[in-house]
């Protein structure tokens, strides 16, 4: 298809690639949403020509008048600012179209129209396109979308009324007028998330619970990837049909082979592709033509080879989504689902996991092989394992939503190298983590975020800014700062680990034992040296080893004899028997001042490990609300001894690992037990005023006075205490940090290349510069985030009055943090901001901001679905 020339009377505008987004309609069908382009002119003619008279009548609000083709083609030319059209693709055709045209007399209003192809009108394209056009309009300064709908067009009326946006409708009549406020109200966000959640789960069913599987590139030779995938599917007990595809074989691994996907007896739900990289695009096209619903590209030779490979894999993702398919990979090792509904071992891994309660997403294919092998050796069972590879489509965010409702999954593990959409991850994780622990290993990256978040930090950009991409459509941005990763995980309740060993150590505990109700640990040992190491490891992991209650000490003395040391740690001596271990464990687990127990056993001459293990299992079974972990130093095969049916006591080679795992579990339980935070509706916020102040502003720093006025629009005062000086330009008064003189602090917003706006807070001077005592959080902040942020500094005792005087007005400080978060969320034009210094005054006196600096981004009218 040739691209027609742009009309001479129009200047060809820059194409907003950030608006290209994969999408899912209500039924779970994939699509690809993007702005219309001039080369779509013929597609647009075909789209309109295929509409029924009824659909055209709804579109034209009256008698059907078919426009000339040249007029229809004109609709492919837009400026992407005052006129914008988005198309949802089905293969190479347009399935749905939404268009807004800005009102020249009222530029924050625009007229919007929707057109959906007849065969697709019951699938949810209208609601999907409304979410995308609302976000795009909002980013371009449009507050209200206006729509006129025939009164009997109930489908479109229900789309507006059920969107969750604030909708005002005109009086009943033949035509109903709607005003749709595109500000993301809480109800609109909640409904969009529910729609997305349902659509994602439906779209993943052919991938994770397929009825039939094709393996394209199946090889007759054992120990080849294509052969081993077929063999694993058959060996794993898959109940559906397995179709090896190989034009030169009659059978593969005992299953009948077929020459091509086109010649299969039925369209498979899932196809695994294991052919050379250059053949993959044609195979994916054949899968789409055959009606395949999901593909897993095992093949390598894409993004890891350079820019050309990255371009190819992104084109594959766009084509798959537009064709109604989900795509995993490329460069992955496959998909495993051990649940009774699936029994799917679609992988070439020689080590298949045993069924269990743990699900895992890994971004590294080779790492996945080691993971599955390690899991078998640790006797850690899996409900599911997905190697997402380059994650150009199916991402960790999607899989979290699948496992969220999977009754066979109780713990979720993530190996994360890059994020598709961190803000979407945070929303999903906050919803999942209170019910199912999420444990992630992420190496982190240094050097991408300012320690103090100063205003000269880098521009906001990449797929982690305002987009909703799951990985498709954009090159990978630089890695996120380590502090931003930690902040994201902390806000979301995700347990962060630094190594795979630490990941599996924590998983062993949370998969088999309850999280401890607190951080108080009893240590039981038969050797003093390991006990001392364990006490130190507990302290390093945020745990305490408190004295035992008097009644507990009496029980220990009665069990161990009058000369025994009834303390914590409880040293049973090398002569301790299994009976001694049982009595000691029973005593400490019954202590109201103890939340968990670590049992150490150094195999002596007096007793056998299997008898001690049985005693530990008996005690753990009798106290099911408190976790018990063990370390049998020097013991071989001990993990097998500490299993009894569904009862498992995690055992570790060294006590430090046991303490670290308990520390993670205790911190998770503390997060889960804390009341959930909310993003408050702050009084005194005038968003319309702020937007009018920004209208027409050039990129770069704004004047001190404008900075002060913008902050005032959000209820933040910049105090002018020197005659003749303008708002926002006051120098620091030079007050020190001693008792009674107040503390100086800073509050800033920088743009992390992945996470978008990151708020930083710290005290000025040596606290931040020498001690790096700075707290970070990712917007939007809840009241809980703000509270934890200001109290997380090592210098927090200066703020709350524990040392150095009465403390500061923490309530006013937290409110200021929340107002800054709301400001940068509402005004994406703001790229960076810094309030420095902020005078932290005594309780009840508020805070005094004496200087504010704000910089606007270069592209103030770009954005995408959030």
XYZ file of N, CA, C and O in Angstrom, residues 490-643:
616
model
N 8.900 -1.269 47.921
C 8.448 -0.998 49.282
C 7.015 -0.470 49.286
O 6.197 -0.863 50.123
N 6.700 0.427 48.365
C 5.346 0.965 48.295
C 4.332 -0.108 47.931
O 3.177 -0.022 48.334
N 4.764 -1.093 47.162
C 3.841 -2.098 46.655
C 3.761 -3.336 47.531
O 2.991 -4.249 47.226
N 4.551 -3.406 48.588
C 4.535 -4.580 49.446
C 5.300 -5.756 48.884
O 5.132 -6.889 49.339
N 6.164 -5.502 47.891
C 6.942 -6.576 47.268
C 8.214 -6.807 48.080
O 8.906 -5.859 48.454
N 8.516 -8.071 48.350
C 9.740 -8.429 49.061
C 10.883 -8.424 48.065
O 10.900 -9.208 47.116
N 11.853 -7.536 48.269
C 12.974 -7.464 47.337
C 14.147 -8.278 47.856
O 14.535 -8.175 49.018
N 14.722 -9.104 46.983
C 15.927 -9.849 47.315
C 17.018 -9.497 46.317
O 16.739 -8.991 45.229
N 18.260 -9.769 46.706
C 19.398 -9.375 45.873
C 20.028 -10.546 45.126
O 20.932 -10.341 44.320
N 19.594 -11.762 45.412
C 20.174 -12.928 44.747
C 19.105 -13.999 44.594
O 18.084 -13.993 45.302
N 19.349 -14.925 43.678
C 18.415 -16.031 43.496
C 18.345 -16.909 44.739
O 17.280 -17.409 45.102
N 19.482 -17.094 45.408
C 19.468 -17.904 46.624
C 18.569 -17.274 47.673
O 17.775 -17.952 48.330
N 18.687 -15.965 47.824
C 17.843 -15.259 48.789
C 16.375 -15.337 48.380
O 15.487 -15.471 49.232
N 16.110 -15.262 47.076
C 14.745 -15.380 46.566
C 14.137 -16.720 46.964
O 13.014 -16.788 47.500
N 14.879 -17.804 46.714
C 14.347 -19.129 47.016
C 14.297 -19.399 48.513
O 13.419 -20.120 48.984
N 15.234 -18.828 49.260
C 15.182 -18.981 50.715
C 13.879 -18.401 51.263
O 13.195 -19.027 52.087
N 13.526 -17.179 50.801
C 12.284 -16.565 51.269
C 11.065 -17.334 50.771
O 10.069 -17.482 51.489
N 11.148 -17.846 49.539
C 10.016 -18.599 48.989
C 9.772 -19.884 49.769
O 8.619 -20.274 50.000
N 10.846 -20.562 50.172
C 10.699 -21.785 50.954
C 9.889 -21.539 52.219
O 9.032 -22.344 52.600
N 10.170 -20.420 52.874
C 9.455 -20.125 54.118
C 7.990 -19.785 53.838
O 7.079 -20.383 54.421
N 7.759 -18.827 52.942
C 6.395 -18.330 52.740
C 5.508 -19.336 52.018
O 4.275 -19.250 52.106
N 6.104 -20.291 51.310
C 5.298 -21.322 50.655
C 4.834 -22.389 51.628
O 3.841 -23.078 51.367
N 5.525 -22.514 52.768
C 5.243 -23.636 53.664
C 4.892 -23.238 55.090
O 4.387 -24.068 55.842
N 5.195 -22.002 55.467
C 4.944 -21.555 56.837
C 4.219 -20.214 56.799
O 4.355 -19.443 55.835
N 3.463 -19.894 57.851
C 2.807 -18.592 57.879
C 3.821 -17.484 58.153
O 4.855 -17.740 58.794
N 3.585 -16.260 57.678
C 4.482 -15.168 58.071
C 4.348 -14.917 59.569
O 3.268 -15.086 60.139
N 5.424 -14.536 60.242
C 5.346 -14.355 61.691
C 4.490 -13.141 62.055
O 4.507 -12.128 61.342
N 3.741 -13.212 63.149
C 2.924 -12.062 63.559
C 3.753 -10.875 64.013
O 3.238 -9.760 64.101
N 5.023 -11.080 64.315
C 5.918 -10.000 64.724
C 7.346 -10.379 64.423
O 7.620 -11.333 63.690
N 8.287 -9.642 64.996
C 9.699 -9.870 64.670
C 10.488 -10.496 65.825
O 11.713 -10.492 65.808
N 9.806 -11.062 66.820
C 10.487 -11.617 67.993
C 10.744 -13.112 67.778
O 9.818 -13.883 67.558
N 12.020 -13.496 67.862
C 12.447 -14.835 67.485
C 13.090 -15.537 68.675
O 13.877 -14.938 69.415
N 12.758 -16.812 68.827
C 13.456 -17.679 69.769
C 14.427 -18.560 68.993
O 14.093 -19.060 67.914
N 15.617 -18.725 69.534
C 16.637 -19.560 68.906
C 16.890 -20.758 69.812
O 17.174 -20.599 71.007
N 16.771 -21.956 69.261
C 17.019 -23.198 69.997
C 18.181 -23.902 69.324
O 18.186 -24.082 68.100
N 19.169 -24.290 70.107
C 20.395 -24.823 69.520
C 21.002 -25.880 70.438
O 20.674 -25.964 71.627
N 21.906 -26.663 69.883
C 22.722 -27.565 70.688
C 24.202 -27.212 70.581
O 25.070 -28.002 70.919
N 24.470 -25.982 70.064
C 25.850 -25.506 69.942
C 25.857 -23.992 70.089
O 25.094 -23.290 69.406
N 26.732 -23.488 70.975
C 26.721 -22.058 71.271
C 27.219 -21.181 70.144
O 26.704 -20.092 69.919
N 28.238 -21.620 69.394
C 28.802 -20.793 68.332
C 27.802 -20.430 67.253
O 27.616 -19.251 66.934
N 27.107 -21.411 66.642
C 26.090 -21.072 65.640
C 24.970 -20.191 66.193
O 24.420 -19.369 65.472
N 24.656 -20.367 67.484
C 23.601 -19.532 68.065
C 24.009 -18.071 68.082
O 23.200 -17.175 67.810
N 25.279 -17.790 68.422
C 25.746 -16.400 68.428
C 25.684 -15.801 67.029
O 25.297 -14.636 66.851
N 26.059 -16.577 66.013
C 25.941 -16.101 64.638
C 24.490 -15.800 64.272
O 24.189 -14.830 63.576
N 23.594 -16.646 64.748
C 22.171 -16.477 64.429
C 21.616 -15.209 65.065
O 20.827 -14.491 64.432
N 22.019 -14.918 66.295
C 21.554 -13.696 66.959
C 22.000 -12.472 66.164
O 21.221 -11.537 65.934
N 23.244 -12.459 65.705
C 23.717 -11.337 64.899
C 22.982 -11.233 63.576
O 22.644 -10.131 63.121
N 22.710 -12.376 62.944
C 21.976 -12.369 61.676
C 20.545 -11.871 61.872
O 19.995 -11.183 61.008
N 19.940 -12.217 62.999
C 18.586 -11.725 63.285
C 18.569 -10.208 63.391
O 17.694 -9.533 62.835
N 19.556 -9.651 64.103
C 19.616 -8.198 64.247
C 19.788 -7.524 62.894
O 19.159 -6.500 62.602
N 20.634 -8.115 62.037
C 20.850 -7.541 60.709
C 19.617 -7.648 59.832
O 19.476 -6.893 58.856
N 18.709 -8.570 60.144
C 17.507 -8.790 59.336
C 16.267 -8.119 59.928
O 15.160 -8.414 59.490
N 16.450 -7.267 60.914
C 15.319 -6.563 61.502
C 14.552 -7.379 62.515
O 13.408 -7.043 62.841
N 15.146 -8.439 63.037
C 14.490 -9.296 64.016
C 15.114 -9.065 65.389
O 16.258 -8.624 65.508
N 14.377 -9.391 66.425
C 14.909 -9.312 67.780
C 14.891 -10.703 68.412
O 14.069 -11.548 68.057
N 15.817 -10.923 69.332
C 15.885 -12.171 70.090
C 15.677 -11.787 71.561
O 16.643 -11.604 72.309
N 14.412 -11.631 71.995
C 14.136 -11.065 73.322
C 14.269 -12.112 74.420
O 14.291 -13.327 74.154
N 14.330 -11.662 75.669
C 14.311 -12.620 76.786
C 12.987 -13.373 76.800
O 11.944 -12.867 76.379
N 13.040 -14.600 77.279
C 11.838 -15.421 77.369
C 11.052 -15.076 78.627
O 11.610 -14.598 79.625
N 9.753 -15.317 78.581
C 8.930 -15.092 79.757
C 9.292 -16.061 80.871
O 9.823 -17.150 80.636
N 8.966 -15.662 82.118
C 9.329 -16.487 83.261
C 8.696 -17.870 83.179
O 9.328 -18.882 83.492
N 7.439 -17.953 82.738
C 6.798 -19.257 82.657
C 7.505 -20.147 81.630
O 7.659 -21.359 81.831
N 7.944 -19.537 80.525
C 8.668 -20.306 79.515
C 9.992 -20.805 80.068
O 10.393 -21.960 79.816
N 10.692 -19.983 80.825
C 11.955 -20.410 81.415
C 11.746 -21.568 82.387
O 12.558 -22.503 82.456
N 10.639 -21.503 83.123
C 10.347 -22.608 84.038
C 10.135 -23.910 83.261
O 10.609 -24.980 83.665
N 9.420 -23.835 82.153
C 9.205 -25.026 81.331
C 10.527 -25.580 80.812
O 10.737 -26.806 80.777
N 11.427 -24.682 80.395
C 12.711 -25.138 79.878
C 13.534 -25.802 80.972
O 14.170 -26.849 80.756
N 13.552 -25.199 82.151
C 14.311 -25.800 83.250
C 13.746 -27.171 83.624
O 14.492 -28.114 83.915
N 12.403 -27.282 83.596
C 11.789 -28.572 83.912
C 12.130 -29.621 82.859
O 12.315 -30.810 83.182
N 12.227 -29.207 81.614
C 12.507 -30.153 80.537
C 13.981 -30.538 80.478
O 14.335 -31.688 80.199
N 14.854 -29.562 80.756
C 16.283 -29.788 80.539
C 17.053 -30.083 81.803
O 18.224 -30.474 81.730
N 16.406 -29.893 82.934
C 17.114 -30.155 84.192
C 17.452 -28.850 84.888
O 17.536 -27.782 84.269
N 17.686 -28.906 86.187
C 17.886 -27.695 86.989
C 19.136 -26.921 86.603
O 19.210 -25.712 86.796
N 20.129 -27.550 86.019
C 21.348 -26.829 85.667
C 21.312 -26.191 84.295
O 22.274 -25.523 83.893
N 20.231 -26.353 83.532
C 20.159 -25.840 82.157
C 20.004 -24.319 82.159
O 19.419 -23.729 83.061
N 20.547 -23.709 81.107
C 20.415 -22.260 80.953
C 19.131 -21.961 80.185
O 19.071 -22.140 78.974
N 18.124 -21.517 80.915
C 16.825 -21.256 80.297
C 16.792 -19.823 79.787
O 16.227 -18.923 80.414
N 17.443 -19.577 78.645
C 17.552 -18.226 78.094
C 17.206 -18.277 76.616
O 16.816 -19.304 76.072
N 17.353 -17.146 75.969
C 17.166 -17.045 74.526
C 18.428 -16.420 73.937
O 18.713 -15.249 74.219
N 19.247 -17.164 73.192
C 19.029 -18.519 72.697
C 19.001 -19.563 73.808
O 19.673 -19.433 74.819
N 18.234 -20.620 73.523
C 18.149 -21.748 74.444
C 19.151 -22.801 74.001
O 18.945 -23.473 72.990
N 20.235 -22.917 74.750
C 21.293 -23.872 74.404
C 20.983 -25.200 75.094
O 21.089 -25.323 76.315
N 20.609 -26.197 74.294
C 20.231 -27.496 74.832
C 21.438 -28.387 75.098
O 21.244 -29.499 75.620
N 22.650 -27.926 74.709
C 23.926 -28.644 74.851
C 24.001 -29.792 73.835
O 22.979 -30.287 73.349
N 25.215 -30.229 73.516
C 25.380 -31.303 72.526
C 24.724 -32.624 72.908
O 24.548 -33.489 72.036
N 24.364 -32.780 74.161
C 23.759 -34.040 74.587
C 22.244 -34.037 74.458
O 21.563 -34.982 74.862
N 21.686 -32.973 73.888
C 20.228 -32.864 73.787
C 19.667 -33.958 72.889
O 20.257 -34.335 71.867
N 18.520 -34.463 73.291
C 17.826 -35.497 72.529
C 16.675 -34.894 71.746
O 16.331 -33.714 71.903
N 16.041 -35.707 70.914
C 14.860 -35.257 70.178
C 13.773 -34.808 71.138
O 13.048 -33.835 70.874
N 13.646 -35.482 72.248
C 12.645 -35.099 73.247
C 12.921 -33.713 73.801
O 11.995 -32.912 74.019
N 14.217 -33.409 74.058
C 14.565 -32.071 74.533
C 14.163 -31.003 73.505
O 13.650 -29.940 73.863
N 14.435 -31.262 72.228
C 14.054 -30.302 71.181
C 12.530 -30.102 71.162
O 12.047 -28.970 71.043
N 11.787 -31.179 71.274
C 10.328 -31.050 71.222
C 9.822 -30.210 72.398
O 8.992 -29.303 72.215
N 10.306 -30.490 73.597
C 9.836 -29.759 74.766
C 10.237 -28.281 74.700
O 9.454 -27.406 75.067
N 11.450 -28.019 74.249
C 11.899 -26.633 74.153
C 11.084 -25.859 73.113
O 10.674 -24.708 73.347
N 10.842 -26.482 71.970
C 10.050 -25.813 70.936
C 8.623 -25.567 71.401
O 8.051 -24.491 71.174
N 8.021 -26.545 72.035
C 6.668 -26.361 72.566
C 6.620 -25.172 73.525
O 5.679 -24.369 73.502
N 7.645 -25.048 74.343
C 7.653 -23.986 75.355
C 7.776 -22.610 74.710
O 7.014 -21.693 75.042
N 8.712 -22.425 73.779
C 8.917 -21.086 73.222
C 7.775 -20.698 72.284
O 7.392 -19.521 72.210
N 7.210 -21.651 71.567
C 6.100 -21.316 70.659
C 4.829 -20.970 71.423
O 3.942 -20.280 70.892
N 4.731 -21.420 72.671
C 3.575 -21.062 73.505
C 3.758 -19.712 74.186
O 2.809 -19.188 74.788
N 4.952 -19.130 74.078
C 5.252 -17.845 74.719
C 4.619 -16.722 73.903
O 4.884 -16.575 72.711
N 3.769 -15.888 74.544
C 3.127 -14.776 73.839
C 4.129 -13.731 73.366
O 3.793 -12.897 72.516
N 5.329 -13.763 73.905
C 6.349 -12.798 73.510
C 7.247 -13.281 72.393
O 8.231 -12.612 72.062
N 6.923 -14.437 71.819
C 7.723 -15.005 70.734
C 6.834 -15.193 69.505
O 5.712 -15.700 69.600
N 7.351 -14.798 68.328
C 6.583 -14.867 67.084
C 7.059 -15.967 66.132
O 6.325 -16.345 65.220
N 8.275 -16.458 66.306
C 8.826 -17.463 65.400
C 9.992 -18.145 66.090
O 10.516 -17.655 67.108
N 10.413 -19.274 65.528
C 11.530 -20.011 66.113
C 12.498 -20.452 65.027
O 12.091 -20.876 63.942
N 13.791 -20.335 65.337
C 14.858 -20.873 64.496
C 15.498 -22.012 65.277
O 15.955 -21.823 66.409
N 15.516 -23.183 64.670
C 16.064 -24.371 65.322
C 17.383 -24.730 64.653
O 17.443 -24.950 63.437
N 18.460 -24.790 65.462
C 19.775 -25.157 64.969
C 20.135 -26.543 65.500
O 19.903 -26.838 66.676
N 20.700 -27.357 64.636
C 21.086 -28.709 65.058
C 22.431 -29.043 64.435
O 22.567 -29.089 63.205
N 23.410 -29.242 65.296
C 24.714 -29.709 64.856
C 24.797 -31.185 65.197
O 24.831 -31.543 66.382
N 24.758 -32.069 64.193
C 24.666 -33.504 64.492
C 25.791 -33.983 65.408
O 26.961 -33.990 65.013
N 25.455 -34.372 66.663
C 26.454 -34.888 67.591
C 26.425 -36.417 67.589
O 25.793 -37.036 66.728
N 27.049 -37.015 68.576
C 27.042 -38.473 68.683
C 25.800 -38.992 69.381
O 25.450 -40.158 69.259
N 25.106 -38.101 70.133
C 24.064 -38.595 71.043
C 22.762 -38.946 70.356
O 21.987 -39.727 70.896
N 22.467 -38.381 69.215
C 21.143 -38.617 68.626
C 21.225 -38.573 67.115
O 22.252 -38.216 66.534
N 20.131 -38.918 66.454
C 20.083 -38.984 65.011
C 19.261 -37.826 64.454
O 18.240 -37.445 65.032
N 19.657 -37.281 63.277
C 18.915 -36.156 62.701
C 17.458 -36.476 62.416
O 16.605 -35.592 62.551
N 17.145 -37.713 62.002
C 15.763 -38.008 61.655
C 14.854 -37.919 62.865
O 13.699 -37.487 62.754
N 15.351 -38.270 64.058
C 14.527 -38.183 65.259
C 14.314 -36.725 65.661
O 13.220 -36.339 66.074
N 15.359 -35.917 65.534
C 15.215 -34.483 65.832
C 14.261 -33.842 64.829
O 13.410 -33.015 65.192
N 14.390 -34.186 63.559
C 13.494 -33.640 62.540
C 12.046 -33.985 62.836
O 11.153 -33.140 62.700
N 11.779 -35.199 63.247
C 10.408 -35.597 63.590
C 9.877 -34.778 64.754
O 8.704 -34.368 64.768
N 10.755 -34.514 65.758
C 10.333 -33.702 66.899
C 9.997 -32.279 66.470
O 9.021 -31.674 66.949
N 10.794 -31.727 65.562
C 10.535 -30.369 65.065
C 9.205 -30.315 64.308
O 8.406 -29.389 64.481
N 8.960 -31.295 63.468
C 7.690 -31.345 62.735
C 6.508 -31.439 63.682
O 5.479 -30.770 63.488
N 6.625 -32.251 64.733
C 5.528 -32.383 65.698
C 5.233 -31.043 66.368
O 4.069 -30.651 66.524
N 6.287 -30.339 66.780
C 6.093 -29.056 67.458
C 5.513 -28.004 66.512
O 4.639 -27.223 66.878
N 6.012 -27.983 65.255
C 5.491 -27.012 64.283
C 4.025 -27.276 63.986
O 3.227 -26.352 63.833
N 3.652 -28.551 63.891
C 2.259 -28.899 63.616
C 1.345 -28.480 64.760
O 0.191 -28.105 64.545
N 1.861 -28.500 65.982
C 1.055 -28.134 67.141
C 0.907 -26.628 67.302
O 0.051 -26.171 68.080
N 1.709 -25.820 66.610
C 1.638 -24.353 66.707
C 1.583 -23.770 65.305
O 2.553 -23.163 64.822
N 0.470 -23.937 64.587
C 0.423 -23.602 63.154
C 0.444 -22.111 62.841
O 0.595 -21.749 61.679
N 0.304 -21.235 63.836
C 0.263 -19.796 63.536
C 1.627 -19.133 63.634
O 1.758 -17.951 63.312
N 2.645 -19.868 64.093
C 3.983 -19.295 64.231
C 4.958 -20.106 63.380
O 5.011 -21.326 63.486
N 5.745 -19.442 62.548
C 6.645 -20.185 61.662
C 7.837 -20.772 62.412
O 8.351 -20.190 63.368
N 8.257 -21.925 61.933
C 9.444 -22.596 62.442
C 10.353 -22.868 61.255
O 9.912 -23.412 60.232
N 11.621 -22.480 61.368
C 12.616 -22.773 60.343
C 13.793 -23.453 61.017
O 13.982 -23.345 62.235
N 14.593 -24.162 60.232
C 15.668 -24.960 60.811
C 16.940 -24.813 60.010
O 16.922 -24.463 58.821
N 18.050 -25.072 60.679
C 19.350 -25.168 60.016
C 20.080 -26.344 60.634
O 20.470 -26.299 61.801
N 20.211 -27.415 59.848
C 20.930 -28.619 60.292
C 22.334 -28.530 59.723
O 22.600 -28.991 58.607
N 23.235 -27.928 60.460
C 24.577 -27.677 59.953
C 25.312 -28.988 59.734
O 25.401 -29.820 60.636
N 25.809 -29.161 58.537
C 26.580 -30.354 58.228
C 25.744 -31.565 57.900
O 26.273 -32.638 57.644
N 24.401 -31.435 57.887
C 23.548 -32.586 57.622
C 23.237 -32.718 56.147
O 22.944 -31.745 55.476
N 23.293 -33.906 55.638
C 22.974 -34.167 54.231
C 21.581 -34.767 54.131
O 21.182 -35.592 54.944
N 20.829 -34.348 53.107
C 19.507 -34.904 52.891
C 18.490 -34.514 53.942
O 17.463 -35.180 54.097
N 18.773 -33.413 54.677
C 17.888 -33.033 55.779
C 16.551 -32.519 55.262
O 15.521 -32.685 55.912
N 16.547 -31.874 54.080
C 15.283 -31.328 53.554
C 14.224 -32.421 53.456
O 13.045 -32.185 53.717
N 14.629 -33.632 53.109
C 13.673 -34.732 53.017
C 13.102 -35.100 54.378
O 11.951 -35.521 54.493
N 13.903 -34.941 55.435
C 13.451 -35.314 56.767
C 12.396 -34.368 57.313
O 11.581 -34.752 58.149
N 12.415 -33.113 56.849
C 11.521 -32.100 57.405
C 10.275 -31.912 56.540
O 9.694 -30.833 56.496
N 9.852 -32.933 55.829
C 8.610 -32.972 55.064
C 7.719 -34.078 55.632
O 8.166 -35.185 55.863
